PDB file of N, CA and C in Angstrom:
ATOM      1  N   MET R  24     -56.124 -49.231 -13.056  1.00 83.00           N
ATOM      2  CA  MET R  24     -54.691 -49.170 -12.836  1.00 83.00           C
ATOM      3  C   MET R  24     -54.438 -47.989 -11.936  1.00 83.00           C
ATOM      4  N   LYS R  25     -53.662 -48.263 -11.020  1.00 92.00           N
ATOM      5  CA  LYS R  25     -53.213 -47.090 -10.053  1.00 92.00           C
ATOM      6  C   LYS R  25     -52.007 -46.336 -10.444  1.00 92.00           C
ATOM      7  N   ASN R  26     -52.236 -45.005 -10.568  1.00 95.00           N
ATOM      8  CA  ASN R  26     -50.962 -44.003 -10.801  1.00 95.00           C
ATOM      9  C   ASN R  26     -50.747 -43.005  -9.719  1.00 95.00           C
ATOM     10  N   ALA R  27     -49.592 -42.547  -9.846  1.00 96.00           N
ATOM     11  CA  ALA R  27     -49.206 -41.726  -8.735  1.00 96.00           C
ATOM     12  C   ALA R  27     -48.251 -40.494  -9.382  1.00 96.00           C
ATOM     13  N   VAL R  28     -48.302 -39.264  -8.776  1.00 96.00           N
ATOM     14  CA  VAL R  28     -47.302 -38.290  -9.131  1.00 96.00           C
ATOM     15  C   VAL R  28     -46.462 -38.131  -7.936  1.00 96.00           C
ATOM     16  N   ILE R  29     -44.998 -38.385  -8.210  1.00 96.00           N
ATOM     17  CA  ILE R  29     -44.147 -38.361  -7.010  1.00 96.00           C
ATOM     18  C   ILE R  29     -43.071 -37.202  -7.395  1.00 96.00           C
ATOM     19  N   VAL R  30     -42.394 -36.796  -6.315  1.00 97.00           N
ATOM     20  CA  VAL R  30     -41.274 -35.768  -6.450  1.00 97.00           C
ATOM     21  C   VAL R  30     -39.987 -36.303  -5.765  1.00 97.00           C
ATOM     22  N   THR R  31     -39.019 -36.334  -6.571  1.00 96.00           N
ATOM     23  CA  THR R  31     -37.735 -36.695  -5.980  1.00 96.00           C
ATOM     24  C   THR R  31     -36.611 -36.110  -7.070  1.00 96.00           C
ATOM     25  N   GLY R  32     -35.630 -35.477  -6.271  1.00 94.00           N
ATOM     26  CA  GLY R  32     -34.517 -34.900  -7.022  1.00 94.00           C
ATOM     27  C   GLY R  32     -35.086 -33.569  -7.808  1.00 94.00           C
ATOM     28  N   GLY R  33     -36.044 -32.964  -7.128  1.00 95.00           N
ATOM     29  CA  GLY R  33     -36.601 -31.700  -7.802  1.00 95.00           C
ATOM     30  C   GLY R  33     -37.380 -31.893  -8.976  1.00 95.00           C
ATOM     31  N   LYS R  34     -37.706 -33.083  -9.291  1.00 96.00           N
ATOM     32  CA  LYS R  34     -38.508 -33.405 -10.575  1.00 96.00           C
ATOM     33  C   LYS R  34     -39.682 -34.206 -10.234  1.00 96.00           C
ATOM     34  N   GLN R  35     -40.674 -34.065 -11.017  1.00 97.00           N
ATOM     35  CA  GLN R  35     -41.963 -34.881 -10.911  1.00 97.00           C
ATOM     36  C   GLN R  35     -42.082 -36.014 -11.903  1.00 97.00           C
ATOM     37  N   TYR R  36     -42.490 -37.210 -11.462  1.00 97.00           N
ATOM     38  CA  TYR R  36     -42.595 -38.259 -12.163  1.00 97.00           C
ATOM     39  C   TYR R  36     -44.094 -38.876 -12.037  1.00 97.00           C
ATOM     40  N   ARG R  37     -44.693 -39.190 -13.122  1.00 97.00           N
ATOM     41  CA  ARG R  37     -46.079 -40.086 -13.204  1.00 97.00           C
ATOM     42  C   ARG R  37     -45.637 -41.491 -13.189  1.00 97.00           C
ATOM     43  N   VAL R  38     -46.010 -42.255 -12.238  1.00 97.00           N
ATOM     44  CA  VAL R  38     -45.644 -43.643 -12.069  1.00 97.00           C
ATOM     45  C   VAL R  38     -46.761 -44.518 -11.929  1.00 97.00           C
ATOM     46  N   SER R  39     -46.658 -45.796 -12.259  1.00 96.00           N
ATOM     47  CA  SER R  39     -47.676 -46.859 -11.980  1.00 96.00           C
ATOM     48  C   SER R  39     -46.914 -48.061 -11.534  1.00 96.00           C
ATOM     49  N   GLU R  40     -47.513 -49.029 -10.950  1.00 95.00           N
ATOM     50  CA  GLU R  40     -46.867 -50.279 -10.431  1.00 95.00           C
ATOM     51  C   GLU R  40     -46.150 -51.039 -11.516  1.00 95.00           C
ATOM     52  N   GLY R  41     -44.955 -51.456 -11.364  1.00 95.00           N
ATOM     53  CA  GLY R  41     -44.229 -52.159 -12.435  1.00 95.00           C
ATOM     54  C   GLY R  41     -43.384 -51.177 -13.209  1.00 95.00           C
ATOM     55  N   ASP R  42     -43.507 -49.975 -13.311  1.00 95.00           N
ATOM     56  CA  ASP R  42     -42.569 -48.946 -14.016  1.00 95.00           C
ATOM     57  C   ASP R  42     -41.127 -49.015 -13.735  1.00 95.00           C
ATOM     58  N   GLU R  43     -40.315 -48.890 -14.600  1.00 97.00           N
ATOM     59  CA  GLU R  43     -38.957 -48.548 -14.440  1.00 97.00           C
ATOM     60  C   GLU R  43     -38.600 -47.200 -14.812  1.00 97.00           C
ATOM     61  N   ILE R  44     -38.111 -46.458 -13.934  1.00 97.00           N
ATOM     62  CA  ILE R  44     -37.748 -44.960 -14.340  1.00 97.00           C
ATOM     63  C   ILE R  44     -36.357 -44.718 -13.785  1.00 97.00           C
ATOM     64  N   PHE R  45     -35.826 -43.665 -14.421  1.00 97.00           N
ATOM     65  CA  PHE R  45     -34.477 -43.033 -14.041  1.00 97.00           C
ATOM     66  C   PHE R  45     -34.691 -41.861 -13.249  1.00 97.00           C
ATOM     67  N   VAL R  46     -34.203 -41.825 -12.014  1.00 97.00           N
ATOM     68  CA  VAL R  46     -34.442 -40.613 -11.054  1.00 97.00           C
ATOM     69  C   VAL R  46     -33.058 -39.933 -10.771  1.00 97.00           C
ATOM     70  N   GLU R  47     -32.903 -38.899 -10.276  1.00 97.00           N
ATOM     71  CA  GLU R  47     -31.578 -38.349  -9.889  1.00 97.00           C
ATOM     72  C   GLU R  47     -30.973 -39.184  -8.751  1.00 97.00           C
ATOM     73  N   LYS R  48     -29.714 -39.290  -8.835  1.00 97.00           N
ATOM     74  CA  LYS R  48     -28.960 -40.292  -8.012  1.00 97.00           C
ATOM     75  C   LYS R  48     -29.441 -40.363  -6.533  1.00 97.00           C
ATOM     76  N   LEU R  49     -29.769 -41.589  -6.065  1.00 96.00           N
ATOM     77  CA  LEU R  49     -30.125 -41.808  -4.768  1.00 96.00           C
ATOM     78  C   LEU R  49     -28.988 -42.486  -4.040  1.00 96.00           C
ATOM     79  N   GLU R  50     -28.639 -42.342  -2.748  1.00 95.00           N
ATOM     80  CA  GLU R  50     -27.663 -42.947  -2.100  1.00 95.00           C
ATOM     81  C   GLU R  50     -28.190 -44.359  -1.577  1.00 95.00           C
ATOM     82  N   ALA R  51     -28.342 -45.226  -2.309  1.00 95.00           N
ATOM     83  CA  ALA R  51     -28.831 -46.600  -2.095  1.00 95.00           C
ATOM     84  C   ALA R  51     -28.075 -47.611  -2.896  1.00 95.00           C
ATOM     85  N   ALA R  52     -27.985 -48.748  -2.357  1.00 96.00           N
ATOM     86  CA  ALA R  52     -27.182 -49.811  -3.100  1.00 96.00           C
ATOM     87  C   ALA R  52     -28.098 -50.629  -3.902  1.00 96.00           C
ATOM     88  N   ILE R  53     -27.632 -51.379  -4.899  1.00 96.00           N
ATOM     89  CA  ILE R  53     -28.471 -52.147  -5.827  1.00 96.00           C
ATOM     90  C   ILE R  53     -29.255 -53.225  -4.927  1.00 96.00           C
ATOM     91  N   GLY R  54     -30.548 -53.269  -5.289  1.00 95.00           N
ATOM     92  CA  GLY R  54     -31.353 -54.184  -4.610  1.00 95.00           C
ATOM     93  C   GLY R  54     -31.921 -53.696  -3.270  1.00 95.00           C
ATOM     94  N   ASP R  55     -31.636 -52.601  -2.896  1.00 96.00           N
ATOM     95  CA  ASP R  55     -32.232 -51.791  -1.784  1.00 96.00           C
ATOM     96  C   ASP R  55     -33.664 -51.515  -2.104  1.00 96.00           C
ATOM     97  N   SER R  56     -34.533 -51.256  -1.098  1.00 97.00           N
ATOM     98  CA  SER R  56     -35.768 -50.701  -1.201  1.00 97.00           C
ATOM     99  C   SER R  56     -35.731 -49.216  -0.854  1.00 97.00           C
ATOM    100  N   VAL R  57     -36.506 -48.355  -1.593  1.00 97.00           N
ATOM    101  CA  VAL R  57     -36.600 -46.959  -1.196  1.00 97.00           C
ATOM    102  C   VAL R  57     -38.113 -46.706  -1.201  1.00 97.00           C
ATOM    103  N   LYS R  58     -38.289 -45.553  -0.538  1.00 97.00           N
ATOM    104  CA  LYS R  58     -39.767 -45.109  -0.274  1.00 97.00           C
ATOM    105  C   LYS R  58     -39.777 -43.655  -0.562  1.00 97.00           C
ATOM    106  N   PHE R  59     -40.780 -43.229  -1.506  1.00 96.00           N
ATOM    107  CA  PHE R  59     -40.947 -41.876  -1.903  1.00 96.00           C
ATOM    108  C   PHE R  59     -42.127 -41.307  -1.103  1.00 96.00           C
ATOM    109  N   ASP R  60     -41.974 -40.366  -0.132  1.00 95.00           N
ATOM    110  CA  ASP R  60     -42.943 -39.838   0.639  1.00 95.00           C
ATOM    111  C   ASP R  60     -43.743 -38.716   0.078  1.00 95.00           C
ATOM    112  N   GLN R  61     -43.061 -37.958  -0.892  1.00 95.00           N
ATOM    113  CA  GLN R  61     -43.723 -36.802  -1.489  1.00 95.00           C
ATOM    114  C   GLN R  61     -44.534 -37.246  -2.764  1.00 95.00           C
ATOM    115  N   VAL R  62     -45.831 -37.592  -2.396  1.00 96.00           N
ATOM    116  CA  VAL R  62     -46.813 -37.912  -3.500  1.00 96.00           C
ATOM    117  C   VAL R  62     -47.737 -36.780  -3.570  1.00 96.00           C
ATOM    118  N   LEU R  63     -47.758 -36.319  -4.829  1.00 96.00           N
ATOM    119  CA  LEU R  63     -48.702 -35.134  -5.067  1.00 96.00           C
ATOM    120  C   LEU R  63     -49.951 -35.495  -5.565  1.00 96.00           C
ATOM    121  N   ALA R  64     -50.163 -36.644  -5.990  1.00 96.00           N
ATOM    122  CA  ALA R  64     -51.482 -37.246  -6.545  1.00 96.00           C
ATOM    123  C   ALA R  64     -51.570 -38.700  -6.630  1.00 96.00           C
ATOM    124  N   VAL R  65     -52.681 -39.245  -6.378  1.00 96.00           N
ATOM    125  CA  VAL R  65     -52.896 -40.648  -6.496  1.00 96.00           C
ATOM    126  C   VAL R  65     -54.243 -40.788  -7.294  1.00 96.00           C
ATOM    127  N   VAL R  66     -54.278 -41.577  -8.341  1.00 95.00           N
ATOM    128  CA  VAL R  66     -55.378 -41.776  -9.227  1.00 95.00           C
ATOM    129  C   VAL R  66     -55.581 -43.224  -9.330  1.00 95.00           C
ATOM    130  N   ASP R  67     -56.766 -43.739  -8.969  1.00 91.00           N
ATOM    131  CA  ASP R  67     -57.216 -45.212  -8.963  1.00 91.00           C
ATOM    132  C   ASP R  67     -58.483 -45.269  -9.605  1.00 91.00           C
ATOM    133  N   GLY R  68     -58.531 -45.430 -11.019  1.00 88.00           N
ATOM    134  CA  GLY R  68     -59.719 -45.594 -11.761  1.00 88.00           C
ATOM    135  C   GLY R  68     -60.483 -44.097 -11.650  1.00 88.00           C
ATOM    136  N   GLU R  69     -61.524 -44.272 -11.067  1.00 90.00           N
ATOM    137  CA  GLU R  69     -62.364 -42.836 -10.906  1.00 90.00           C
ATOM    138  C   GLU R  69     -62.146 -42.230  -9.686  1.00 90.00           C
ATOM    139  N   ASN R  70     -61.449 -42.830  -8.696  1.00 92.00           N
ATOM    140  CA  ASN R  70     -61.054 -42.240  -7.362  1.00 92.00           C
ATOM    141  C   ASN R  70     -59.718 -41.517  -7.550  1.00 92.00           C
ATOM    142  N   ALA R  71     -59.740 -40.234  -7.180  1.00 93.00           N
ATOM    143  CA  ALA R  71     -58.449 -39.351  -7.229  1.00 93.00           C
ATOM    144  C   ALA R  71     -58.270 -38.561  -5.995  1.00 93.00           C
ATOM    145  N   LYS R  72     -57.034 -38.587  -5.618  1.00 93.00           N
ATOM    146  CA  LYS R  72     -56.773 -37.782  -4.334  1.00 93.00           C
ATOM    147  C   LYS R  72     -55.634 -36.951  -4.780  1.00 93.00           C
ATOM    148  N   PHE R  73     -55.839 -35.707  -4.538  1.00 95.00           N
ATOM    149  CA  PHE R  73     -54.846 -34.532  -4.946  1.00 95.00           C
ATOM    150  C   PHE R  73     -54.470 -33.822  -3.565  1.00 95.00           C
ATOM    151  N   GLY R  74     -53.029 -33.796  -3.413  1.00 92.00           N
ATOM    152  CA  GLY R  74     -52.580 -33.094  -2.065  1.00 92.00           C
ATOM    153  C   GLY R  74     -52.430 -31.644  -2.232  1.00 92.00           C
ATOM    154  N   ALA R  75     -52.233 -31.111  -1.099  1.00 91.00           N
ATOM    155  CA  ALA R  75     -52.190 -29.597  -0.988  1.00 91.00           C
ATOM    156  C   ALA R  75     -51.005 -29.210   0.007  1.00 91.00           C
ATOM    157  N   PRO R  76     -49.699 -29.439  -0.250  1.00 92.00           N
ATOM    158  CA  PRO R  76     -49.093 -29.951  -1.471  1.00 92.00           C
ATOM    159  C   PRO R  76     -49.045 -31.429  -1.690  1.00 92.00           C
ATOM    160  N   VAL R  77     -48.901 -32.289  -0.637  1.00 94.00           N
ATOM    161  CA  VAL R  77     -48.802 -33.674  -0.805  1.00 94.00           C
ATOM    162  C   VAL R  77     -50.022 -34.397  -0.082  1.00 94.00           C
ATOM    163  N   VAL R  78     -50.178 -35.600  -0.673  1.00 94.00           N
ATOM    164  CA  VAL R  78     -51.373 -36.428  -0.174  1.00 94.00           C
ATOM    165  C   VAL R  78     -50.843 -37.069   1.253  1.00 94.00           C
ATOM    166  N   GLU R  79     -51.604 -36.837   2.221  1.00 94.00           N
ATOM    167  CA  GLU R  79     -51.321 -37.265   3.678  1.00 94.00           C
ATOM    168  C   GLU R  79     -51.320 -38.736   3.662  1.00 94.00           C
ATOM    169  N   GLY R  80     -50.249 -39.443   4.255  1.00 93.00           N
ATOM    170  CA  GLY R  80     -50.218 -40.825   4.394  1.00 93.00           C
ATOM    171  C   GLY R  80     -49.958 -41.689   3.151  1.00 93.00           C
ATOM    172  N   ALA R  81     -49.554 -41.100   2.042  1.00 94.00           N
ATOM    173  CA  ALA R  81     -49.411 -41.792   0.807  1.00 94.00           C
ATOM    174  C   ALA R  81     -47.904 -41.921   0.600  1.00 94.00           C
ATOM    175  N   SER R  82     -47.604 -43.018  -0.014  1.00 95.00           N
ATOM    176  CA  SER R  82     -46.183 -43.243  -0.232  1.00 95.00           C
ATOM    177  C   SER R  82     -46.203 -44.282  -1.548  1.00 95.00           C
ATOM    178  N   VAL R  83     -44.897 -44.286  -2.082  1.00 96.00           N
ATOM    179  CA  VAL R  83     -44.546 -45.223  -3.141  1.00 96.00           C
ATOM    180  C   VAL R  83     -43.243 -45.895  -2.838  1.00 96.00           C
ATOM    181  N   SER R  84     -43.411 -47.343  -3.081  1.00 97.00           N
ATOM    182  CA  SER R  84     -42.280 -48.067  -2.719  1.00 97.00           C
ATOM    183  C   SER R  84     -41.670 -48.437  -4.009  1.00 97.00           C
ATOM    184  N   ALA R  85     -40.272 -48.610  -3.975  1.00 97.00           N
ATOM    185  CA  ALA R  85     -39.623 -48.969  -5.261  1.00 97.00           C
ATOM    186  C   ALA R  85     -38.214 -49.785  -4.820  1.00 97.00           C
ATOM    187  N   ASN R  86     -37.825 -50.450  -5.809  1.00 97.00           N
ATOM    188  CA  ASN R  86     -36.463 -51.151  -5.582  1.00 97.00           C
ATOM    189  C   ASN R  86     -35.499 -50.688  -6.488  1.00 97.00           C
ATOM    190  N   VAL R  87     -34.188 -50.609  -6.035  1.00 97.00           N
ATOM    191  CA  VAL R  87     -33.080 -49.934  -6.762  1.00 97.00           C
ATOM    192  C   VAL R  87     -32.698 -51.102  -7.857  1.00 97.00           C
ATOM    193  N   ILE R  88     -32.576 -50.885  -9.133  1.00 97.00           N
ATOM    194  CA  ILE R  88     -32.163 -51.732 -10.100  1.00 97.00           C
ATOM    195  C   ILE R  88     -30.738 -51.522 -10.469  1.00 97.00           C
ATOM    196  N   LYS R  89     -30.311 -50.329 -10.637  1.00 96.00           N
ATOM    197  CA  LYS R  89     -28.800 -50.082 -10.995  1.00 96.00           C
ATOM    198  C   LYS R  89     -28.507 -48.597 -10.892  1.00 96.00           C
ATOM    199  N   GLN R  90     -27.317 -48.309 -10.581  1.00 97.00           N
ATOM    200  CA  GLN R  90     -26.771 -46.973 -10.619  1.00 97.00           C
ATOM    201  C   GLN R  90     -26.076 -46.680 -12.053  1.00 97.00           C
ATOM    202  N   VAL R  91     -26.464 -45.724 -12.811  1.00 97.00           N
ATOM    203  CA  VAL R  91     -25.913 -45.437 -14.131  1.00 97.00           C
ATOM    204  C   VAL R  91     -25.489 -44.062 -14.279  1.00 97.00           C
ATOM    205  N   LYS R  92     -24.807 -43.834 -15.367  1.00 97.00           N
ATOM    206  CA  LYS R  92     -24.361 -42.419 -15.751  1.00 97.00           C
ATOM    207  C   LYS R  92     -25.014 -42.070 -17.195  1.00 97.00           C
ATOM    208  N   ALA R  93     -25.446 -40.878 -17.416  1.00 96.00           N
ATOM    209  CA  ALA R  93     -25.957 -40.538 -18.710  1.00 96.00           C
ATOM    210  C   ALA R  93     -24.818 -40.243 -19.726  1.00 96.00           C
ATOM    211  N   PRO R  94     -25.065 -40.366 -20.969  1.00 97.00           N
ATOM    212  CA  PRO R  94     -23.892 -40.144 -21.922  1.00 97.00           C
ATOM    213  C   PRO R  94     -23.242 -38.702 -21.616  1.00 97.00           C
ATOM    214  N   LYS R  95     -22.077 -38.675 -21.980  1.00 98.00           N
ATOM    215  CA  LYS R  95     -21.133 -37.439 -21.830  1.00 98.00           C
ATOM    216  C   LYS R  95     -21.654 -36.171 -22.551  1.00 98.00           C
ATOM    217  N   VAL R  96     -21.705 -35.125 -21.797  1.00 98.00           N
ATOM    218  CA  VAL R  96     -21.989 -33.832 -22.455  1.00 98.00           C
ATOM    219  C   VAL R  96     -20.736 -32.950 -22.566  1.00 98.00           C
ATOM    220  N   ARG R  97     -20.630 -32.518 -23.718  1.00 98.00           N
ATOM    221  CA  ARG R  97     -19.297 -31.607 -23.804  1.00 98.00           C
ATOM    222  C   ARG R  97     -19.563 -30.187 -23.623  1.00 98.00           C
ATOM    223  N   VAL R  98     -18.852 -29.469 -22.751  1.00 97.00           N
ATOM    224  CA  VAL R  98     -19.034 -28.023 -22.667  1.00 97.00           C
ATOM    225  C   VAL R  98     -17.798 -27.362 -23.227  1.00 97.00           C
ATOM    226  N   TYR R  99     -17.982 -26.553 -24.192  1.00 98.00           N
ATOM    227  CA  TYR R  99     -16.944 -25.949 -24.949  1.00 98.00           C
ATOM    228  C   TYR R  99     -17.066 -24.319 -24.795  1.00 98.00           C
ATOM    229  N   LYS R 100     -15.915 -23.832 -24.223  1.00 97.00           N
ATOM    230  CA  LYS R 100     -15.999 -22.331 -24.145  1.00 97.00           C
ATOM    231  C   LYS R 100     -14.828 -21.675 -25.029  1.00 97.00           C
ATOM    232  N   MET R 101     -15.257 -20.672 -25.699  1.00 98.00           N
ATOM    233  CA  MET R 101     -14.157 -20.016 -26.555  1.00 98.00           C
ATOM    234  C   MET R 101     -14.334 -18.514 -26.588  1.00 98.00           C
ATOM    235  N   LYS R 102     -13.336 -17.656 -26.509  1.00 98.00           N
ATOM    236  CA  LYS R 102     -13.461 -16.285 -26.870  1.00 98.00           C
ATOM    237  C   LYS R 102     -12.590 -16.018 -28.062  1.00 98.00           C
ATOM    238  N   PRO R 103     -13.322 -15.460 -29.136  1.00 98.00           N
ATOM    239  CA  PRO R 103     -12.637 -15.343 -30.439  1.00 98.00           C
ATOM    240  C   PRO R 103     -11.602 -14.379 -30.355  1.00 98.00           C
ATOM    241  N   LYS R 104     -10.484 -14.559 -31.242  1.00 97.00           N
ATOM    242  CA  LYS R 104      -9.342 -13.568 -31.215  1.00 97.00           C
ATOM    243  C   LYS R 104      -8.462 -13.376 -30.049  1.00 97.00           C
ATOM    244  N   LYS R 105      -8.710 -14.347 -29.028  1.00 97.00           N
ATOM    245  CA  LYS R 105      -7.947 -14.192 -27.749  1.00 97.00           C
ATOM    246  C   LYS R 105      -7.166 -15.445 -27.391  1.00 97.00           C
ATOM    247  N   GLY R 106      -7.445 -16.503 -28.219  1.00 97.00           N
ATOM    248  CA  GLY R 106      -6.818 -17.770 -27.963  1.00 97.00           C
ATOM    249  C   GLY R 106      -7.190 -18.518 -26.813  1.00 97.00           C
ATOM    250  N   TYR R 107      -8.395 -18.285 -26.180  1.00 98.00           N
ATOM    251  CA  TYR R 107      -9.005 -18.974 -25.080  1.00 98.00           C
ATOM    252  C   TYR R 107      -9.994 -19.813 -25.501  1.00 98.00           C
ATOM    253  N   ARG R 108      -9.669 -21.131 -25.052  1.00 98.00           N
ATOM    254  CA  ARG R 108     -10.513 -22.276 -25.493  1.00 98.00           C
ATOM    255  C   ARG R 108     -10.430 -23.228 -24.282  1.00 98.00           C
ATOM    256  N   ARG R 109     -11.642 -23.840 -23.865  1.00 98.00           N
ATOM    257  CA  ARG R 109     -11.662 -24.721 -22.727  1.00 98.00           C
ATOM    258  C   ARG R 109     -12.690 -25.841 -23.180  1.00 98.00           C
ATOM    259  N   THR R 110     -12.448 -27.093 -22.843  1.00 98.00           N
ATOM    260  CA  THR R 110     -13.205 -28.136 -23.056  1.00 98.00           C
ATOM    261  C   THR R 110     -13.459 -28.928 -21.670  1.00 98.00           C
ATOM    262  N   GLN R 111     -14.691 -29.141 -21.370  1.00 98.00           N
ATOM    263  CA  GLN R 111     -15.118 -29.868 -20.215  1.00 98.00           C
ATOM    264  C   GLN R 111     -16.162 -31.001 -20.401  1.00 98.00           C
ATOM    265  N   GLY R 112     -16.080 -32.059 -19.799  1.00 98.00           N
ATOM    266  CA  GLY R 112     -17.105 -33.092 -19.993  1.00 98.00           C
ATOM    267  C   GLY R 112     -17.800 -33.404 -18.739  1.00 98.00           C
ATOM    268  N   HIS R 113     -19.073 -33.725 -18.827  1.00 98.00           N
ATOM    269  CA  HIS R 113     -19.888 -34.109 -17.658  1.00 98.00           C
ATOM    270  C   HIS R 113     -20.858 -35.216 -18.022  1.00 98.00           C
ATOM    271  N   ARG R 114     -20.977 -36.182 -16.962  1.00 98.00           N
ATOM    272  CA  ARG R 114     -21.886 -37.284 -17.150  1.00 98.00           C
ATOM    273  C   ARG R 114     -22.745 -37.291 -15.760  1.00 98.00           C
ATOM    274  N   GLN R 115     -23.987 -37.039 -15.956  1.00 97.00           N
ATOM    275  CA  GLN R 115     -24.885 -37.011 -14.932  1.00 97.00           C
ATOM    276  C   GLN R 115     -25.411 -38.347 -14.376  1.00 97.00           C
ATOM    277  N   PRO R 116     -25.057 -38.565 -12.975  1.00 97.00           N
ATOM    278  CA  PRO R 116     -25.355 -39.828 -12.509  1.00 97.00           C
ATOM    279  C   PRO R 116     -26.940 -40.066 -12.178  1.00 97.00           C
ATOM    280  N   TYR R 117     -27.516 -41.290 -12.515  1.00 97.00           N
ATOM    281  CA  TYR R 117     -28.816 -41.581 -12.237  1.00 97.00           C
ATOM    282  C   TYR R 117     -29.033 -42.856 -11.597  1.00 97.00           C
ATOM    283  N   THR R 118     -30.140 -43.034 -11.074  1.00 97.00           N
ATOM    284  CA  THR R 118     -30.584 -44.423 -10.419  1.00 97.00           C
ATOM    285  C   THR R 118     -31.581 -45.046 -11.090  1.00 97.00           C
ATOM    286  N   LYS R 119     -31.659 -46.074 -11.401  1.00 97.00           N
ATOM    287  CA  LYS R 119     -32.758 -46.789 -12.019  1.00 97.00           C
ATOM    288  C   LYS R 119     -33.643 -47.602 -11.127  1.00 97.00           C
ATOM    289  N   VAL R 120     -34.850 -47.287 -10.941  1.00 97.00           N
ATOM    290  CA  VAL R 120     -35.802 -47.933  -9.864  1.00 97.00           C
ATOM    291  C   VAL R 120     -36.993 -48.618 -10.510  1.00 97.00           C
ATOM    292  N   GLN R 121     -37.330 -49.606  -9.924  1.00 98.00           N
ATOM    293  CA  GLN R 121     -38.674 -50.192 -10.364  1.00 98.00           C
ATOM    294  C   GLN R 121     -39.722 -49.946  -9.236  1.00 98.00           C
ATOM    295  N   ILE R 122     -40.937 -49.444  -9.617  1.00 97.00           N
ATOM    296  CA  ILE R 122     -42.065 -49.130  -8.740  1.00 97.00           C
ATOM    297  C   ILE R 122     -42.625 -50.389  -8.363  1.00 97.00           C
ATOM    298  N   VAL R 123     -42.778 -50.763  -6.945  1.00 97.00           N
ATOM    299  CA  VAL R 123     -43.352 -51.972  -6.508  1.00 97.00           C
ATOM    300  C   VAL R 123     -44.673 -51.778  -6.180  1.00 97.00           C
ATOM    301  N   SER R 124     -44.980 -50.658  -5.201  1.00 96.00           N
ATOM    302  CA  SER R 124     -46.341 -50.545  -4.868  1.00 96.00           C
ATOM    303  C   SER R 124     -46.685 -49.029  -4.659  1.00 96.00           C
ATOM    304  N   ILE R 125     -48.043 -48.622  -4.730  1.00 95.00           N
ATOM    305  CA  ILE R 125     -48.462 -47.343  -4.489  1.00 95.00           C
ATOM    306  C   ILE R 125     -49.527 -47.487  -3.302  1.00 95.00           C
ATOM    307  N   ASN R 126     -49.092 -46.842  -2.132  1.00 93.00           N
ATOM    308  CA  ASN R 126     -49.886 -46.894  -0.988  1.00 93.00           C
ATOM    309  C   ASN R 126     -50.603 -45.688  -0.716  1.00 93.00           C
ATOM    310  N   ALA R 127     -51.805 -45.612  -0.698  1.00 82.00           N
ATOM    311  CA  ALA R 127     -52.628 -44.352  -0.507  1.00 82.00           C
ATOM    312  C   ALA R 127     -53.784 -44.568   0.518  1.00 82.00           C
TER     313      ALA R 127
END
């Protein structure tokens, strides 16, 4: 089975064909095809290619399944004895993609 390590959104992901992963939000519509060019490593059985920093000519193709948001995170600030209280919420946007092929 072919595996690859890709970089997107400042994070690294280990993927193989058929995997569904959540990555930082991509500007792509549902059903679009995206291509990840920053491939750090490709492993196919006993054959392995490691980049310095990226593998030349390697790419990973994926299809966008949906755009989603993570559960809400509450941010609460308070200064005791001063009457200062602030509550703020945040929902991080993500894109769910399915890996179609690993080209190396």
